[in-house]
CSV table of C-alpha atoms and ligand atoms in Angstrom, one decimal:
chain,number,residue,atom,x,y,z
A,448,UNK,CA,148.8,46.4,129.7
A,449,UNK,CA,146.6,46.4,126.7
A,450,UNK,CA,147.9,43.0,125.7
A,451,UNK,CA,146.6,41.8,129.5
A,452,UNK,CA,143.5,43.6,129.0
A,453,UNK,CA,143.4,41.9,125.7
A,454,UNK,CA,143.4,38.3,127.4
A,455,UNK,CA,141.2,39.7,130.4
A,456,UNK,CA,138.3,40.6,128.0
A,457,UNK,CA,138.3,37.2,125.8
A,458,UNK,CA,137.9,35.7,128.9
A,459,UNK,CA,135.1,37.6,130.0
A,460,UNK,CA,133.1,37.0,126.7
A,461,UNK,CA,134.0,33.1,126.6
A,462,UNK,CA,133.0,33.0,130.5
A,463,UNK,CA,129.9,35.1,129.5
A,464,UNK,CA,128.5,33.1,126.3
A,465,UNK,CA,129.5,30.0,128.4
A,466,UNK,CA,126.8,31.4,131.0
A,467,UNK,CA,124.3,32.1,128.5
A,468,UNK,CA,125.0,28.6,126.9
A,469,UNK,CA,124.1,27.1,130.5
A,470,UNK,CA,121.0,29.1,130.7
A,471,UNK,CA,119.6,29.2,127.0
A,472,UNK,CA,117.1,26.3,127.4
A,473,UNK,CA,115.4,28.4,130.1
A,474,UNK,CA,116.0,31.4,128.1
A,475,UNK,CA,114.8,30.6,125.1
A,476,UNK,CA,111.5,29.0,126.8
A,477,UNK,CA,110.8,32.4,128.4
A,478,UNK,CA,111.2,34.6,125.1
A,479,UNK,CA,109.7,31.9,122.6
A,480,UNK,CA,105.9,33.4,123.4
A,481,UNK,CA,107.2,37.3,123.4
A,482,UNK,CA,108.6,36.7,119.7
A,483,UNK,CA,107.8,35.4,117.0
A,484,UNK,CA,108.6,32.0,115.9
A,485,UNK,CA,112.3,30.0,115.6
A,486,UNK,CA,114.2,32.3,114.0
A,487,UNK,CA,113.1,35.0,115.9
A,488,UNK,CA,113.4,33.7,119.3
A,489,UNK,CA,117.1,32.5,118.1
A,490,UNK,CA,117.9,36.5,117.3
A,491,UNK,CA,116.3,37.4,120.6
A,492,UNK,CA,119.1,35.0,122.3
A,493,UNK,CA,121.5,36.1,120.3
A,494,UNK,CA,121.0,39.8,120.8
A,495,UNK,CA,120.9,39.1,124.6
A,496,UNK,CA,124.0,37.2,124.5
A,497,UNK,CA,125.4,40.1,122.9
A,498,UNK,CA,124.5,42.7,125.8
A,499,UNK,CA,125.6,40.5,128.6
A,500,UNK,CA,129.0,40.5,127.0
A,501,UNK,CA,129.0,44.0,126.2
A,502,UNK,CA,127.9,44.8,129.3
A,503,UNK,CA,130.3,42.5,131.3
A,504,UNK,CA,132.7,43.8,129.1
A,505,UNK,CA,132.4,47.2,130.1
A,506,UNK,CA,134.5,47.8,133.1
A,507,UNK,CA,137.4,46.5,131.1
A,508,UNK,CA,136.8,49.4,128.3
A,509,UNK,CA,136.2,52.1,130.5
A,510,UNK,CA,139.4,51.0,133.0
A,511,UNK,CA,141.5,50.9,128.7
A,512,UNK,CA,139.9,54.5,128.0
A,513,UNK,CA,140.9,55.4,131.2
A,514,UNK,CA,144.8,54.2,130.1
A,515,UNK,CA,144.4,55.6,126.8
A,516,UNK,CA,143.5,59.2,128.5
A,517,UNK,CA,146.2,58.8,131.2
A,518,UNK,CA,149.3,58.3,128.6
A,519,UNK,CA,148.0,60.8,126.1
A,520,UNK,CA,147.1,58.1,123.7
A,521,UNK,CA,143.3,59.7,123.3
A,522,UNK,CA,141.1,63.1,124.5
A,523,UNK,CA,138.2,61.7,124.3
A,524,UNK,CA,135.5,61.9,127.0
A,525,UNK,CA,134.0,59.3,128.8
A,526,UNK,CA,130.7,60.3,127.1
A,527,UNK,CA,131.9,60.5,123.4
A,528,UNK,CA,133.2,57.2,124.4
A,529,UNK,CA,130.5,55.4,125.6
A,530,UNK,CA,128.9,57.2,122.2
A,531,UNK,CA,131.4,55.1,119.9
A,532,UNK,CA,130.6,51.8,121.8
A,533,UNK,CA,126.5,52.3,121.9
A,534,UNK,CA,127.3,52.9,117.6
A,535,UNK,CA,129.8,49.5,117.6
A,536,UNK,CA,127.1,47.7,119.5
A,537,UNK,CA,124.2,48.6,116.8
A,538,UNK,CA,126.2,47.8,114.0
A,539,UNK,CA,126.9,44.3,116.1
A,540,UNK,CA,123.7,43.7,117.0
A,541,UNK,CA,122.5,44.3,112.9
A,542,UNK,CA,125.0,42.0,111.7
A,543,UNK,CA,124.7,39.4,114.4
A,544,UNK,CA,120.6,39.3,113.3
A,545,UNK,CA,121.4,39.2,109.8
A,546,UNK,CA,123.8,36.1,110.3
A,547,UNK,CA,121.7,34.2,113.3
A,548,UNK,CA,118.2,34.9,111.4
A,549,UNK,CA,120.2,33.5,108.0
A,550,UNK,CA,121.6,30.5,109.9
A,551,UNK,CA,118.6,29.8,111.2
A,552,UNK,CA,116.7,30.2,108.2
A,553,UNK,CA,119.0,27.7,106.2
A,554,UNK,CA,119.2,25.3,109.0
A,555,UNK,CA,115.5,24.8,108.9
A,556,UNK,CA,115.6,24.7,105.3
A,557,UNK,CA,118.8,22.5,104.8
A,558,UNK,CA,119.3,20.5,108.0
A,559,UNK,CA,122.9,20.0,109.3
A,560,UNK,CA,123.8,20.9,105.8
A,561,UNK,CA,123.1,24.1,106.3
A,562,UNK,CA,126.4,25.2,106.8
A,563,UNK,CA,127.6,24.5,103.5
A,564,UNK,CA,124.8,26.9,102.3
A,565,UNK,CA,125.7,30.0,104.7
A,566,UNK,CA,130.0,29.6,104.0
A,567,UNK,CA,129.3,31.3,100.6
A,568,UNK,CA,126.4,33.6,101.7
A,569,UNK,CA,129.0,34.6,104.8
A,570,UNK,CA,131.7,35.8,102.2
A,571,UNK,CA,129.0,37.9,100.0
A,572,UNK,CA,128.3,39.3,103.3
A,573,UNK,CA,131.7,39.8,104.2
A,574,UNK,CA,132.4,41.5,100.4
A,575,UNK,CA,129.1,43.9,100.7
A,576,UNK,CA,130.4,44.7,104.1
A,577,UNK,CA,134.2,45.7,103.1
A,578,UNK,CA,132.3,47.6,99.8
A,579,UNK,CA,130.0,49.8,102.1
A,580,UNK,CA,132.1,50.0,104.7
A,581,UNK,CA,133.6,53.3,104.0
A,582,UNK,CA,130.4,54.6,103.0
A,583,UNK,CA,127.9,54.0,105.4
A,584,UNK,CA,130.1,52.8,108.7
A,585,UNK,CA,132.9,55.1,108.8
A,586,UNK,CA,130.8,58.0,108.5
A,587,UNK,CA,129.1,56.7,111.7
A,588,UNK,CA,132.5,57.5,113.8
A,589,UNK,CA,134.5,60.0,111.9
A,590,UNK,CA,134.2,63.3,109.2
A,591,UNK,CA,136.0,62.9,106.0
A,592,UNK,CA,137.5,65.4,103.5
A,593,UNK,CA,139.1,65.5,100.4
A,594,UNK,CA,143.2,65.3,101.1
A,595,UNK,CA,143.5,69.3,100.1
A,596,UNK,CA,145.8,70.2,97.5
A,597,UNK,CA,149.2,69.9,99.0
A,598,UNK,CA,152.8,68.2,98.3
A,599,UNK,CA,151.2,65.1,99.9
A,600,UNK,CA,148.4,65.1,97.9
A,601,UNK,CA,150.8,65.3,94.4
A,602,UNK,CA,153.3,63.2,96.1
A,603,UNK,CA,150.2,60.6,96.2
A,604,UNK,CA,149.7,60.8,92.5
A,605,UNK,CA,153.5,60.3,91.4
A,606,UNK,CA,154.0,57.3,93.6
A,607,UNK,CA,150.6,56.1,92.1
A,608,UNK,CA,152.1,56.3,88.9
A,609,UNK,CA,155.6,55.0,90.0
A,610,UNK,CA,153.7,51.6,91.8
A,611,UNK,CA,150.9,51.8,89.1
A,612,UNK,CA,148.1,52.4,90.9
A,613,UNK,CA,145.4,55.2,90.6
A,614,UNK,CA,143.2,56.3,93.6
A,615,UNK,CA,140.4,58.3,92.7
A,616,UNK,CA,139.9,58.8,96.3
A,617,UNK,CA,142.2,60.1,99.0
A,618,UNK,CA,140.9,61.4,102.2
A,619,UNK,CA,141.5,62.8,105.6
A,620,UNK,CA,139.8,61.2,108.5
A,621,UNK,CA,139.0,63.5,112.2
A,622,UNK,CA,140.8,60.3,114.1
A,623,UNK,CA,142.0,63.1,116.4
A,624,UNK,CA,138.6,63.1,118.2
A,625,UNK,CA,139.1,60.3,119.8
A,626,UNK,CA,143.4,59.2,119.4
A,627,UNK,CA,146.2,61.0,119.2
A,628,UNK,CA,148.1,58.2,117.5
A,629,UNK,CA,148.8,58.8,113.9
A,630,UNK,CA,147.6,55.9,110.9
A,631,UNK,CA,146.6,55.5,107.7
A,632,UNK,CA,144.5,52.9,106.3
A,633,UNK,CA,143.2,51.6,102.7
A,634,UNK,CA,139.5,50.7,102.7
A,635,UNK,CA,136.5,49.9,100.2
A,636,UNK,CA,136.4,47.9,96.9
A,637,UNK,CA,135.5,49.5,93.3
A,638,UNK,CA,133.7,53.0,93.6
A,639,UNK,CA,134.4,52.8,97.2
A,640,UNK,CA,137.8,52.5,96.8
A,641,UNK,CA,140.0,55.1,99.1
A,642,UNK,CA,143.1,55.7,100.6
A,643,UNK,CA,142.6,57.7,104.0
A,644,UNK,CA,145.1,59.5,106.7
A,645,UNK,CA,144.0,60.1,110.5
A,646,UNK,CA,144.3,63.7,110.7
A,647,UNK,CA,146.8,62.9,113.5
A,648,UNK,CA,149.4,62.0,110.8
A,649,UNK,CA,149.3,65.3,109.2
A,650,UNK,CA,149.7,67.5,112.2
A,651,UNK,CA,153.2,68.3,111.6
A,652,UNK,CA,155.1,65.3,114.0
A,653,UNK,CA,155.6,63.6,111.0
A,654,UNK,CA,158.1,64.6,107.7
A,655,UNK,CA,157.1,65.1,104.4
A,656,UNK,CA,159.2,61.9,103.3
A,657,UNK,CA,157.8,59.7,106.2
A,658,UNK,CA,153.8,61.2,105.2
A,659,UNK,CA,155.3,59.9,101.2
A,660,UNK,CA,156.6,56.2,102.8
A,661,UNK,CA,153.1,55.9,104.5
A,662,UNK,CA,151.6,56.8,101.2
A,663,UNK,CA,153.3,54.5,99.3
A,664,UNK,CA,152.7,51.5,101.6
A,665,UNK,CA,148.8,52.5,101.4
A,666,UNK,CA,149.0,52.5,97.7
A,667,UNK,CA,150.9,48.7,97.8
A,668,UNK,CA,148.3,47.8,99.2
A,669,UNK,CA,145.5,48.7,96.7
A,670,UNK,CA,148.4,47.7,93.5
A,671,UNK,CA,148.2,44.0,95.9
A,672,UNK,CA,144.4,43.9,95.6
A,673,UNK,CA,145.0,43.0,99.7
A,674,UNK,CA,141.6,43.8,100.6
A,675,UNK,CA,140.7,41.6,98.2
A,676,UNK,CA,142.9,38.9,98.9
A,677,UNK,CA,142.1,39.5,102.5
A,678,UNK,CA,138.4,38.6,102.0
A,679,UNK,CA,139.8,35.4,100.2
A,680,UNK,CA,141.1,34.4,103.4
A,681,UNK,CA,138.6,35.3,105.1
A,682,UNK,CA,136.4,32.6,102.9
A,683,UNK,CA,138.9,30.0,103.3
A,684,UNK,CA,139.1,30.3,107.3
A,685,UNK,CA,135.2,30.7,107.1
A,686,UNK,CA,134.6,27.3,105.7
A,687,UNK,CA,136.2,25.2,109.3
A,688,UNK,CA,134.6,28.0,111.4
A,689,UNK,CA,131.3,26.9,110.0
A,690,UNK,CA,131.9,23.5,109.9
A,691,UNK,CA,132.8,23.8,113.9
A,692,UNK,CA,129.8,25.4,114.6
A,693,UNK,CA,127.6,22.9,112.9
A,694,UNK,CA,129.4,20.0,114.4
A,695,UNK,CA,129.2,21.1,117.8
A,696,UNK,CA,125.1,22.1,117.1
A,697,UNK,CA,124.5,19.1,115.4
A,698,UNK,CA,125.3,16.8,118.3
A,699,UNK,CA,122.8,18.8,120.4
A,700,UNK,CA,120.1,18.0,117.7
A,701,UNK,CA,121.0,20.8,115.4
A,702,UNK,CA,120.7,24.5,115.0
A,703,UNK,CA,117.0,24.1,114.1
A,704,UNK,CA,116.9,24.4,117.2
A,705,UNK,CA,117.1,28.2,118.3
A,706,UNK,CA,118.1,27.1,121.8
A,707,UNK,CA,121.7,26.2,120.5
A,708,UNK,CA,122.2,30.0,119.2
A,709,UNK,CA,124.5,30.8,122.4
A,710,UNK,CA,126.5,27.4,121.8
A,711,UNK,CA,126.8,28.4,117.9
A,712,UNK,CA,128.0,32.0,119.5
A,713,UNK,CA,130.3,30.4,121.7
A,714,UNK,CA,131.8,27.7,118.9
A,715,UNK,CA,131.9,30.7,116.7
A,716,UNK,CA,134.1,32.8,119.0
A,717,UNK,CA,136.2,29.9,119.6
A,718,UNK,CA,136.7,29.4,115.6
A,719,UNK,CA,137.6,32.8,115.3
A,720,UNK,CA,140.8,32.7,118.0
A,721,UNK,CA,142.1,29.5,116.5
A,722,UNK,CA,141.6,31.3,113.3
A,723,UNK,CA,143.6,34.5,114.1
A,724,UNK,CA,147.0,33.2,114.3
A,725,UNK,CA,146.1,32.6,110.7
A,726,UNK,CA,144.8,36.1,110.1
A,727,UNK,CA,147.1,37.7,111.2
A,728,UNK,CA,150.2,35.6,109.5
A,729,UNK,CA,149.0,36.3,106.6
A,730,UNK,CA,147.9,39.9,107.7
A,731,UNK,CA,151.8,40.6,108.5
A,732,UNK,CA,153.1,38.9,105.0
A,733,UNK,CA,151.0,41.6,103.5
A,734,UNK,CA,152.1,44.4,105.0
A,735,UNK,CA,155.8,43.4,104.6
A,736,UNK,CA,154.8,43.2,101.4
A,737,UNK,CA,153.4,46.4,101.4
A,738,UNK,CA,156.2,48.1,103.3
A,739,UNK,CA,158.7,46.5,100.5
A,740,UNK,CA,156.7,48.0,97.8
A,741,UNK,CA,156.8,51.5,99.0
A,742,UNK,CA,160.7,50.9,99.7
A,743,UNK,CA,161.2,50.1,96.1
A,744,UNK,CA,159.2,53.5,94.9
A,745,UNK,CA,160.5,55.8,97.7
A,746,UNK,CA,163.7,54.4,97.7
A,747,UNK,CA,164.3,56.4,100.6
A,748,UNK,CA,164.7,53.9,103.7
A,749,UNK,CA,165.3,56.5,106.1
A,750,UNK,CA,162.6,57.9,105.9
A,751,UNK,CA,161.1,54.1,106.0
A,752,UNK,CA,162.8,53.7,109.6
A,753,UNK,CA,161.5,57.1,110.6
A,754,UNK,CA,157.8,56.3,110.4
A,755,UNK,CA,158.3,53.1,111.7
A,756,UNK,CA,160.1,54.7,114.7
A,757,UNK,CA,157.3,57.8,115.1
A,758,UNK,CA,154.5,55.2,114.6
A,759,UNK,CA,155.3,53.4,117.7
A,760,UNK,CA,156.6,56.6,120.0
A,761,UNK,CA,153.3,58.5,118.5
A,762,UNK,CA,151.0,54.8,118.8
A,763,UNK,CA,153.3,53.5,122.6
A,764,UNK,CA,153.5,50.6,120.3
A,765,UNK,CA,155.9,47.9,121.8
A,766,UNK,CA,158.2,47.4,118.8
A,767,UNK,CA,159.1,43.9,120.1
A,768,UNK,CA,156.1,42.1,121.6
A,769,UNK,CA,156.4,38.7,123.4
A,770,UNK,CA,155.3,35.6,120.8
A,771,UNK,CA,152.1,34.8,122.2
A,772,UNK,CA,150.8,38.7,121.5
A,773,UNK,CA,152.4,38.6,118.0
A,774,UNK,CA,150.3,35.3,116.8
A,775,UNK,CA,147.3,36.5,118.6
A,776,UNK,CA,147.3,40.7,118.0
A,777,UNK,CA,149.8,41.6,115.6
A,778,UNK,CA,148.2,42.3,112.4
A,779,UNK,CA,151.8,44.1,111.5
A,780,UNK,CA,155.4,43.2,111.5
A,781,UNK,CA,157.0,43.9,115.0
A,782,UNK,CA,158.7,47.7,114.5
A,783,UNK,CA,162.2,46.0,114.7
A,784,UNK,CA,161.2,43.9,111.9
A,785,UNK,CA,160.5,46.7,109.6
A,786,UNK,CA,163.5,48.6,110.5
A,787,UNK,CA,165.2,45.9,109.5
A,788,UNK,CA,163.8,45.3,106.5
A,789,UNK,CA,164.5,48.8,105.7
A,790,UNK,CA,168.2,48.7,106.7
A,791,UNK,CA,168.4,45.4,104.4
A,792,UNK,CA,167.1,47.8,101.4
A,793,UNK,CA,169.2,50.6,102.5
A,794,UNK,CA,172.5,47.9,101.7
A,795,UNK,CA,171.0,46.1,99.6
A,796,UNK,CA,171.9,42.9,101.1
A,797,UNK,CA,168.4,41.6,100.0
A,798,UNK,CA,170.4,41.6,96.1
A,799,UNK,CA,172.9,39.4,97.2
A,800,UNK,CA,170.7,36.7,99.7
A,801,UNK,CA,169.9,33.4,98.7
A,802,UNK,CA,166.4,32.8,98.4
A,803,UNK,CA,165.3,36.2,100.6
A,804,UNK,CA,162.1,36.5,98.8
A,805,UNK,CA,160.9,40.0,99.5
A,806,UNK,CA,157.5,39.8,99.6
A,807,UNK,CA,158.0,37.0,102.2
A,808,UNK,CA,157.6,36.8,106.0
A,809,UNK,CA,158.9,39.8,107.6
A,810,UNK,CA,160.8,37.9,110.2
A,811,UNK,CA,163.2,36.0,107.2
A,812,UNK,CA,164.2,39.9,106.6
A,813,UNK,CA,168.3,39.6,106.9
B,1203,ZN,ZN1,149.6,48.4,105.9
């Protein structure tokens, strides 16, 4: 269902932007005297785009919440709800300006070069945005604390020491207000470095060995600099996104013009699906590689299989999703991918294969 109200929404926003695209000329000629100048008239389009997707979008949330509620995935009221999404869209709207006024800006400056310019000033964006993140977003949507003093907390330091990674930080997040599903996630770079745990994960469903196996995969992640490696990515994949939107601008007569905003928006969109097969390939080699790692310092594959398992009972994750979902959504291995990669540990089969690199692809796991 959420993978069909995945598909349902993209299709909303590309029908959406596609309307906005047909009526921007007359759009933009009605909000060019109530703004001021180009690059203000393009935000004003661009912002409007953005709340006729949201809004069209809507029904769609509400109907997931609704789903959510009804399994037991989340407890959340419709209000606190509506709360998170009227936060999501501020942030939105602040980024979208920063990019379309920047675009805009270098586009009149640059001509259809202008692209070249903005692929570097994207990343820096991308890299103060995954440093502040933690910082100033999160705190918009959850409470954090300190991990108190517990065997989780100096199970964290020794398997710090065992992968050779020290975390100065290691929260707890409230994720309980609004899931019930249990996670853990590394975010920030430098000071803002942290590992943090949903509160969900430390409500007792979960063992003391399976909390350590989470911990440790975290951890792999910071000792793989993947948030860093991540962003690299993310500047590779930028440079063709770019390049698509100032092709398909350019033969308009060029984003100069702040009447071709919606079409950038809608090229844009369209660069990021092609893109997230991509993303999320390489998304999935890092976790493997992250789940391999913690294997290695827990050596405890049982304990592997039973977070794995109670992620996707707690999280009504489908532990083998159809192909088409796995390019397009899976940022993880498929659950009966990372079982098996445990169970190869577990007989150390992985010793003995030809070529099985570990950090590999999780689906060339024997
Ligand atoms: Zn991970």
């Amino acid at each position: 269902m959420t993978r069909a109200l995945w598909a349902l929404g993209v299709l909303v926003q590309l029908g959406v932007l596609a309307l906005v695209v047909w009526q921007a000329r007359r759009l933009a000629g009605w909000l060019s005297p109530r703004v001021r100048g180009r690059v203000g008239t393009g935000v004003a389009l661009a912002l409007l785009a953005l709340v006729a997707t949201t809004v069209a979008g809507l029904p769609l949330g509400v109907f997931r919440h609704s789903w959510n509620r009804r399994y037991g995935l989340s407890e959340q009221g419709y209000l606190a709800w509506l709360g998170d999404r009227a936060i999501s869209l501020g942030l939105t709207a602040l980024l979208l300006t920063i990019a379309v006024a920047g675009a805009l800006f270098l586009a009149g400056r640059l001509g259809s070069r202008w692209w070249v310019a903005a692929a570097p000033a994207l990343v820096a964006l991308g890299v103060g945005y995954v440093v502040i993140q933690p910082v100033v977003v999160q705190p918009l949507f959850n409470r954090f604390e300190p991990l108190p003093d517990t065997e989780l907390a100096r199970e964290v330091e020794r398997l710090g020491d065992e992968i050779g990674v020290r975390v100065e930080s290691v929260q707890v997040a409230d994720a309980s207000r609004r899931t019930t599903a249990a996670n853990a996630y590394v975010a920030g770079l430098g000071p803002t470095r942290r590992v943090v745990f949903y509160d969900t994960a430390l409500d007792g469903r979960f063992t003391d060995d399976e909390l350590a196996s989470l911990a440790a995969h975290e951890l792999a992640h910071v000792e793989r600099n993947h948030l860093w490696k991540g962003l690299a990515w993310f500047a590779l994949l930028a440079l063709p996104g770019l390049a698509l939107v100032a092709w398909g601008t350019e033969r308009r007569g060029g984003l100069r013009d702040p009447a071709l905003v919606p079409l950038a928006l809608l090229l844009a969109l369209v660069a990021i699906l092609l893109t997230q097969p991509v993303a999320n390939a390489v998304s999935r080699v890092y976790e493997a590689e992250a789940d391999w790692i913690a294997l290695e310092a827990t050596d405890d594959p049982k304990s592997s299989i039973g977070l794995t398992v109670r992620f996707s009972l707690t999280g009504l994750g489908v532990p083998d999703p159809p192909a088409w979902a796995r390019i397009m959504l899976s940022t993880h291995p498929p659950g009966i991918n990372r079982i098996a990669m445990a169970e190869a540990y577990a007989s150390g089969s992985w010793q003995t294969a030809s070529r099985f690199t570990p950090s590999g692809s999780s689906t060339n796991a024997p």
